[in-house]
Short mmCIF file of C-alpha atoms in Angstrom, two decimals:
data_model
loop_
_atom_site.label_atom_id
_atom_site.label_comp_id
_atom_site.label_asym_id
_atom_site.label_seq_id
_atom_site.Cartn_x
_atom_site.Cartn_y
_atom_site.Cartn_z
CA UNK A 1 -7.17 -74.85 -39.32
CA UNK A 2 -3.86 -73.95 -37.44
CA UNK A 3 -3.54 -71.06 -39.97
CA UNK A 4 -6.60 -69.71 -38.87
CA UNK A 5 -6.33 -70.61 -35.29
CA UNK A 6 -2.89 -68.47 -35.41
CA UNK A 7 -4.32 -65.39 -37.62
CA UNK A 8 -7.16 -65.39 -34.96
CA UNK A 9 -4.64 -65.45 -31.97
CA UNK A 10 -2.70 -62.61 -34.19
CA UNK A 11 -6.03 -60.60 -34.26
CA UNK A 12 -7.31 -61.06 -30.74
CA UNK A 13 -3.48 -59.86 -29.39
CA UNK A 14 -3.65 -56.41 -31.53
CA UNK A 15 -7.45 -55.30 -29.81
CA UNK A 16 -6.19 -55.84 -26.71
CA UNK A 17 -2.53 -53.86 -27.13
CA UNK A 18 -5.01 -50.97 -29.05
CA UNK A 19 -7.57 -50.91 -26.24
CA UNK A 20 -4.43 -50.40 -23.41
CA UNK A 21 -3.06 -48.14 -25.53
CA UNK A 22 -6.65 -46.37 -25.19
CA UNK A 23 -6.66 -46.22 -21.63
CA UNK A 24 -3.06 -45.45 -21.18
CA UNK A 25 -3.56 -41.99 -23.11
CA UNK A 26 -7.10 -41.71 -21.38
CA UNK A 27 -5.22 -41.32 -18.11
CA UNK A 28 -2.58 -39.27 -19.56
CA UNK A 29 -4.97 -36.49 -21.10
CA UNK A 30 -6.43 -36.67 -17.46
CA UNK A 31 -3.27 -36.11 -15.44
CA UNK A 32 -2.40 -33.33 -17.85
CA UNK A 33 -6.24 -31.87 -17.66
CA UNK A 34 -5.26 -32.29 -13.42
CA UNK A 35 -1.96 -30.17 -14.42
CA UNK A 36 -3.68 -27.79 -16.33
CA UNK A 37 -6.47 -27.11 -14.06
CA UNK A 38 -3.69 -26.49 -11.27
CA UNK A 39 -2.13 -23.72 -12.89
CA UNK A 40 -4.65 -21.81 -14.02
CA UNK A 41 -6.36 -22.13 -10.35
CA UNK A 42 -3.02 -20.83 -9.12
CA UNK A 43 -3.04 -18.08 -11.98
CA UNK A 44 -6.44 -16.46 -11.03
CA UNK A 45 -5.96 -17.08 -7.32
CA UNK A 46 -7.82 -14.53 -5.51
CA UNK A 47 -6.61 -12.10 -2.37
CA UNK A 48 -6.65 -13.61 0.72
CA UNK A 49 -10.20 -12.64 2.42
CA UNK A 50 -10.13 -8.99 3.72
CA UNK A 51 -11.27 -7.90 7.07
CA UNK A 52 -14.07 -5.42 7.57
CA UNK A 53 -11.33 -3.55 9.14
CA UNK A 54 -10.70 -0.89 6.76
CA UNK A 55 -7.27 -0.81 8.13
CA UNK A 56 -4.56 -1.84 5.60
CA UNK A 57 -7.27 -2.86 2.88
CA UNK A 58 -5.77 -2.52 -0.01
CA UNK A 59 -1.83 -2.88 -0.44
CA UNK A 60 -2.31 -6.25 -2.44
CA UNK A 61 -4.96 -5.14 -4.64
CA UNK A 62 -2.86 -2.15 -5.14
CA UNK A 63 0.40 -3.96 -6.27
CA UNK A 64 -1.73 -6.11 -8.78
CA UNK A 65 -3.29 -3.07 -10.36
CA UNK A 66 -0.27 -0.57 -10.30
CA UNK A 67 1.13 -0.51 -13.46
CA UNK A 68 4.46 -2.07 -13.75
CA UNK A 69 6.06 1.33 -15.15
CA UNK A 70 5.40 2.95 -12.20
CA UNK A 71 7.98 1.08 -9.85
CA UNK A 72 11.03 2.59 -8.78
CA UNK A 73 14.26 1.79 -7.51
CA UNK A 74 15.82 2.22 -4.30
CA UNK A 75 18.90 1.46 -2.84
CA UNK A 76 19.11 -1.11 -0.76
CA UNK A 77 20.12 -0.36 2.59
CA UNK A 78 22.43 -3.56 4.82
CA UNK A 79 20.25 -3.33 7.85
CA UNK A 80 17.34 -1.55 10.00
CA UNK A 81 20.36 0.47 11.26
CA UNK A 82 22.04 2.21 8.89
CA UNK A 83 21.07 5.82 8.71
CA UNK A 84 21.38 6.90 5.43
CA UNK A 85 21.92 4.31 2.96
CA UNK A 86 23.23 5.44 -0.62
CA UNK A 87 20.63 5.29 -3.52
CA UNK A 88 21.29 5.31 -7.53
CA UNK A 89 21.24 8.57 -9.07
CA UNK A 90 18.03 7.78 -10.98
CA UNK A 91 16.20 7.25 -7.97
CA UNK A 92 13.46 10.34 -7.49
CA UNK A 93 14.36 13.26 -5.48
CA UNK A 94 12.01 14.70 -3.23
CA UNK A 95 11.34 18.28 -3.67
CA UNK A 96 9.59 20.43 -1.06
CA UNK A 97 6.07 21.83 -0.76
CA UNK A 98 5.09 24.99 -0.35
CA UNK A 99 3.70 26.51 2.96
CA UNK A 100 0.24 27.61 1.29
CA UNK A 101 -0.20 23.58 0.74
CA UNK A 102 1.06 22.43 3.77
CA UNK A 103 4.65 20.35 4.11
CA UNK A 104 7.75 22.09 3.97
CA UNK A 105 9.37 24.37 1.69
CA UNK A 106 12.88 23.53 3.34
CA UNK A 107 15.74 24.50 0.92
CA UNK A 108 17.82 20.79 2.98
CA UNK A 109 15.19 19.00 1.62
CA UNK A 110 14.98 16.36 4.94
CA UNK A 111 12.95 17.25 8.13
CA UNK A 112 14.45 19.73 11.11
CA UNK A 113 12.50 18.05 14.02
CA UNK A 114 15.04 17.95 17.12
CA UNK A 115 14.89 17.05 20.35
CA UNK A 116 12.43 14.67 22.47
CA UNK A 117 12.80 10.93 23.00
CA UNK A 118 13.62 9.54 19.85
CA UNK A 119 16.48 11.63 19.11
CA UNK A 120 17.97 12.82 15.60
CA UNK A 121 15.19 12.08 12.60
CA UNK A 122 18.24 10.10 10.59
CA UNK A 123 16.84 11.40 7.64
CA UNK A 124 18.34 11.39 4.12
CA UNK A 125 17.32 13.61 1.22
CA UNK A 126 16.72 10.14 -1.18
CA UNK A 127 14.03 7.72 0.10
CA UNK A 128 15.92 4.04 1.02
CA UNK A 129 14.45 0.92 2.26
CA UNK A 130 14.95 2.29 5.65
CA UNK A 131 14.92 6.45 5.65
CA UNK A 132 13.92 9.07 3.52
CA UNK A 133 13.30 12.93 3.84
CA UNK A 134 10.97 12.51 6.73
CA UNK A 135 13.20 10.45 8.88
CA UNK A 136 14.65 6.81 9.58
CA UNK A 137 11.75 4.08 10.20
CA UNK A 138 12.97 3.48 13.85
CA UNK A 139 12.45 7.31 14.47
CA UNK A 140 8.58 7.40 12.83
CA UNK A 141 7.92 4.21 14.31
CA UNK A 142 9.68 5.43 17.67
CA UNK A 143 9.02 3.05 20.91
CA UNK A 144 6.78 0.37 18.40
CA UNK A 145 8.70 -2.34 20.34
CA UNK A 146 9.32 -0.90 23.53
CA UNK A 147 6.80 -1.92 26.14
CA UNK A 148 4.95 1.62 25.92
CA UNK A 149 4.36 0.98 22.64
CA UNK A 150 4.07 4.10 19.83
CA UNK A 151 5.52 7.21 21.07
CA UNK A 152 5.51 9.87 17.77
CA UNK A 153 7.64 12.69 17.78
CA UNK A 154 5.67 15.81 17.38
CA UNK A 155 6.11 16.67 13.75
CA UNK A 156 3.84 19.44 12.05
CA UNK A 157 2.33 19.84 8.70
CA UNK A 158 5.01 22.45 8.27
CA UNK A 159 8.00 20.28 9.27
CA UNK A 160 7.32 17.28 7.07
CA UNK A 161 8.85 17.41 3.20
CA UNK A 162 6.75 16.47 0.84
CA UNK A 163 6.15 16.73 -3.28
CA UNK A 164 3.69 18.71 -4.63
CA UNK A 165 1.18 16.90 -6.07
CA UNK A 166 0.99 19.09 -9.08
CA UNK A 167 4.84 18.57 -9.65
CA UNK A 168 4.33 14.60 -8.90
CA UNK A 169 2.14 14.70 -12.07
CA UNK A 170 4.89 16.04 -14.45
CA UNK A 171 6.77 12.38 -13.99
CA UNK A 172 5.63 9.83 -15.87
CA UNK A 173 5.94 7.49 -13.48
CA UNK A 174 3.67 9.15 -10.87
CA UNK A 175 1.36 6.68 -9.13
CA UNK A 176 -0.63 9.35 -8.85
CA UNK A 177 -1.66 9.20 -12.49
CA UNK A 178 -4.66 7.45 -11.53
CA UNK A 179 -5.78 10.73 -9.44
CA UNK A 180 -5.18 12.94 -11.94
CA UNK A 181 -8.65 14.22 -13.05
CA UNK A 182 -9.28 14.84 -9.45
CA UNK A 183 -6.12 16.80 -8.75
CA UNK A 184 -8.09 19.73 -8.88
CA UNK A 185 -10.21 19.18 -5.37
CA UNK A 186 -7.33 17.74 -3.47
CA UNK A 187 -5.88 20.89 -4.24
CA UNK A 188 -8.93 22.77 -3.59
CA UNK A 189 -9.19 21.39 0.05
CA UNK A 190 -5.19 20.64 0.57
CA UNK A 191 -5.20 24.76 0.60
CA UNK A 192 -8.80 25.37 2.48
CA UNK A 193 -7.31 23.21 5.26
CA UNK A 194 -3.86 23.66 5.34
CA UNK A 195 -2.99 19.94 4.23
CA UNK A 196 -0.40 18.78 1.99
CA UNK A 197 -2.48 17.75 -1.20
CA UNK A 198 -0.48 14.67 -2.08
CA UNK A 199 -1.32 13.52 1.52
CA UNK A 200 -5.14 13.81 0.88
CA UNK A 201 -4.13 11.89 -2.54
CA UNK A 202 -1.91 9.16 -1.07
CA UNK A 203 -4.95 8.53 1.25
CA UNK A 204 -7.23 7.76 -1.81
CA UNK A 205 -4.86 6.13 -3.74
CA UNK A 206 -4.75 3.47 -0.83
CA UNK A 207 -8.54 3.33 0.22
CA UNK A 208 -9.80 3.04 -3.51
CA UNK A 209 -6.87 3.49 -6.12
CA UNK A 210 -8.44 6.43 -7.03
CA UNK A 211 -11.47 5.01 -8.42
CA UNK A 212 -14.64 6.92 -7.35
CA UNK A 213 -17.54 4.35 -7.59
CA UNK A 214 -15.54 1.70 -4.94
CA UNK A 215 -17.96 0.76 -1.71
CA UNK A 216 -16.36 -1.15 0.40
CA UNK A 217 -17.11 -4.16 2.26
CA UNK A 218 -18.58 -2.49 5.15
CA UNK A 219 -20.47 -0.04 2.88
CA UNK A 220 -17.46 2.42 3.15
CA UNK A 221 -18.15 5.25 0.19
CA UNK A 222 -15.98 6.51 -3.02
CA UNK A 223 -12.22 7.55 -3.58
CA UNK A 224 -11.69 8.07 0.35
CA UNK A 225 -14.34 5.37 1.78
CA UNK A 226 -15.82 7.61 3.75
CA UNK A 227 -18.56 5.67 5.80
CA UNK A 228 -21.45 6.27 5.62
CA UNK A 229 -22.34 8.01 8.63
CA UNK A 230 -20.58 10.81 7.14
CA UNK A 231 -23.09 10.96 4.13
CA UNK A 232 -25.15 13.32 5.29
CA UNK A 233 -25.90 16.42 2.96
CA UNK A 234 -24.10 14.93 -0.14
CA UNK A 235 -25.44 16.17 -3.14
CA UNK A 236 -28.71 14.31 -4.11
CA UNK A 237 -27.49 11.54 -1.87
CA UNK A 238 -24.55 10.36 -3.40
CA UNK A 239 -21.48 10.06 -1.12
CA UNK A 240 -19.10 9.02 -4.19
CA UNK A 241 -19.52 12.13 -5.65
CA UNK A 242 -15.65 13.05 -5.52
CA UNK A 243 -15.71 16.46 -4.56
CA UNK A 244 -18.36 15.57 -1.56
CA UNK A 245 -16.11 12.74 -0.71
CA UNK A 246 -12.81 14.22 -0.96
CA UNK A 247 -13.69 17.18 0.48
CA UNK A 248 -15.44 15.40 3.72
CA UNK A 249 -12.20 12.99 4.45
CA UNK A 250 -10.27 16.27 4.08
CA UNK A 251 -11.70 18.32 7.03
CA UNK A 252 -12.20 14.47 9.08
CA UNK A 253 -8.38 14.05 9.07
CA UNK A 254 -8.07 18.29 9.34
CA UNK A 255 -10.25 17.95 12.63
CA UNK A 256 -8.29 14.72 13.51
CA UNK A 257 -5.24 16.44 13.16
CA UNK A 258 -6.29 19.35 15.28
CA UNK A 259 -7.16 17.04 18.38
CA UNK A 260 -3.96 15.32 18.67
CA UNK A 261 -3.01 18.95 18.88
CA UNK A 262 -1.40 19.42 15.37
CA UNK A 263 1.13 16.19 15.35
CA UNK A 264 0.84 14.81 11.42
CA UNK A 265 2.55 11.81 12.60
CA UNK A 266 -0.45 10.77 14.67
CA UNK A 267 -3.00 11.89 12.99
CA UNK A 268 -1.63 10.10 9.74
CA UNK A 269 -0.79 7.28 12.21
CA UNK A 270 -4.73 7.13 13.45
CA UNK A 271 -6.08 7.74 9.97
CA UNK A 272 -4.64 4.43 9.30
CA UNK A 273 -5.60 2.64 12.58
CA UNK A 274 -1.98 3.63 14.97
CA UNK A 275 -2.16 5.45 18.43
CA UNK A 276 -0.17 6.15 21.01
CA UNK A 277 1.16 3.03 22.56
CA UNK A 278 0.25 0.49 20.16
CA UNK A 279 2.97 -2.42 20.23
CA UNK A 280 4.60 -4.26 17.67
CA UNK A 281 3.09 -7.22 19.63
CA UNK A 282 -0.63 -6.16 19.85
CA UNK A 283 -0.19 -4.27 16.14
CA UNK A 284 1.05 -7.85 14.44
CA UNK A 285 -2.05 -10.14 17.06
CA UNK A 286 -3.97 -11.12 14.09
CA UNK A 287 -1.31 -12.21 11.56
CA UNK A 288 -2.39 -16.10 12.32
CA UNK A 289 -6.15 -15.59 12.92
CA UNK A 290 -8.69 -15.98 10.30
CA UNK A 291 -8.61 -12.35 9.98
CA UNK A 292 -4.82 -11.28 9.10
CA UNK A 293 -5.24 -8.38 6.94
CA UNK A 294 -6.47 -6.99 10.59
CA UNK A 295 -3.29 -6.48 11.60
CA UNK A 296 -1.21 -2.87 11.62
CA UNK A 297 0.80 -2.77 9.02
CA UNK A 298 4.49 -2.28 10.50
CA UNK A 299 6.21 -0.40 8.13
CA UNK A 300 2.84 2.39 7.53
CA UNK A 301 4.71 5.24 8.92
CA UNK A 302 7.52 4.87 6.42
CA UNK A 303 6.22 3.99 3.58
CA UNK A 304 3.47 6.73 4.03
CA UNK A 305 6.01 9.46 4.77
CA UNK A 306 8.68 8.31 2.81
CA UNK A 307 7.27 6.63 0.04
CA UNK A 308 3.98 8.04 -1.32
CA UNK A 309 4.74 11.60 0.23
CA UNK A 310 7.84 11.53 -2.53
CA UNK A 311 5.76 10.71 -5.46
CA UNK A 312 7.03 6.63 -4.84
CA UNK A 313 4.44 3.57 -4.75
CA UNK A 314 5.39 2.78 -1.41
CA UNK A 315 3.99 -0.90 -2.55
CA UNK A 316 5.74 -1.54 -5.69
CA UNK A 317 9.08 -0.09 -4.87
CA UNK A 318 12.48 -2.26 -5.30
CA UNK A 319 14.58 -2.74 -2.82
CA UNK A 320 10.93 -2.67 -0.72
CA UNK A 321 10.48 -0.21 2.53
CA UNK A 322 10.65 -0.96 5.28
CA UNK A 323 11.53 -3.80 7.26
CA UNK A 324 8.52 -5.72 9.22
CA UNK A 325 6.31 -6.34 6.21
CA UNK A 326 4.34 -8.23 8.31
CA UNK A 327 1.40 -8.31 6.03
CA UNK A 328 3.58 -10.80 3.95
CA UNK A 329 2.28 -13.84 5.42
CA UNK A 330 -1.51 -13.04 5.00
CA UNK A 331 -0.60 -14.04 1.30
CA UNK A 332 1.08 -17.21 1.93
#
């Protein structure tokens, strides 16, 4: 009877080691199903909400899809005020556009704009984190912090330096690949309208990454989301139609241009949502409102000018351009 009474105490001990043994991996395979859930939330984690604003809409989107070959290398540059830092010898040179395209055909290979209230350009033949062949970032963005705000030096189509877009498309790094099959009409137009054609591209690749069939939030249209006011007379109604589209953002930013009486700065600059006198202050308001991506992005004129101008993803660059990249914290 004491046998039995022990084998039974024997037994009874074992169930109830097995069944916490059973719950202890229960809660294991949860906390690791917790875990697991975690990082692929944190994998697939979408872009912070964008703003109706059609200002600044797509630099994330564009660094996630930009394909990693096409990132180059600058040379770092110790602070906002160094003029010309020094780049590696693989970084891309820019080389200068002919006058029947608009830009400059410059033999320097930087911009010859003197004079006025921002003084010297600062510009260096290789783009940098802070200059390039169009001029230093404190000299695009000239008076951004003063109190009266953006004050552009007059700069023409003719003055700025730019690539060719056909000669962009011979590196096999080009961003621009994703244009390519439209090369053709940004051409067509660049030369109609006396506009650079890389300019016209570098516009599309950041409204739509060169992908016709994009509508936007606000119902914005095609490679150059064009809005839809401006649909009028496209052929059988469709405003994505790329030649419609291109060719309609073309003479917009050609008329644009010719109101701010011929200043590419500006016009670029309002393209993009700048004027005269904005403020770092009133350009960075909405960086901790619900709608961040409203904000101006700070370092636009450089980048633009500097960066996708020269045939560079002004987004995927390393060392990056600029110096505000207050857009940053709209991803945090």
């Amino acid at each position: 009877m004491r046998f039995l009474t022990s084998s039974f105490a024997l037994l009874l001990s074992l169930v109830v080691v097995n069944a916490s043994a059973i719950h202890d991996v229960s809660g294991l395979a949860s906390r690791h199903h917790h875990i697991s859930v975690r990082v692929t939330s944190l994998e697939v984690r979408q872009q912070p909400k964008v703003c109706p604003n059609r200002i600044n809409k797509h630099p994330a989107a564009l660094k996630k899809k930009a394909n990693k070959s096409t990132t180059n290398n600058l040379a770092p540059a110790r602070n906002a005020t160094n003029t010309t830092p020094s780049a590696p010898k693989s970084t891309p040179k820019p080389s200068s556009n002919n006058n029947n395209n608009g830009g400059s055909s410059q033999s320097s290979g930087v911009i010859r704009v003197k004079g006025g209230g921002c003084g010297d350009p600062r510009a260096s033949r290789t783009p940098s984190q802070f200059s390039g062949p169009n001029g230093h970032i404190d000299w695009l963005t000239c008076g951004f912090e003063s109190g009266g705000g953006w004050q552009p030096p007059h700069v023409t189509m003719k003055d700025i330096v730019t690539v060719p877009l056909w000669k962009a498309l011979q590196d096999p790094n080009s961003p621009f690949k994703n244009c390519e099959k439209f090369i053709h009409i940004f051409e067509k137009y660049g030369n109609q309208l006396g506009i650079a054609p890389i300019m016209l591209a570098s516009f599309a690749m950041q409204e739509s990454y060169c992908q016709p069939g994009t509508v936007g939030q606000g119902g914005e249209q095609g490679l150059m989301q064009i809005t839809q006011e401006k649909c009028a007379g496209a052929p059988e109604g469709n405003c994505r139609d790329p030649d419609f589209n291109i060719g309609t953002a073309a003479r917009y930013f050609a008329n644009t241009l010719a109101e701010v009486g011929g200043n590419v700065l500006l016009a670029a600059g309002r393209y993009n949502g700048w004027s005269r006198g904005l403020t770092k202050e009133r350009a960075f308001a909405a960086r901790y409102t619900s709608c961040c991506r409203c904000q101006n992005n700070g370092d636009y004129p450089h980048q633009f000018f500097n960066g996708w101008l020269q045939n560079i993803n002004a987004y995927n660059v390393r060392p990056r351009m600029g110096k505000y990249f207050n857009l940053d914290v709209c991803d945090k």
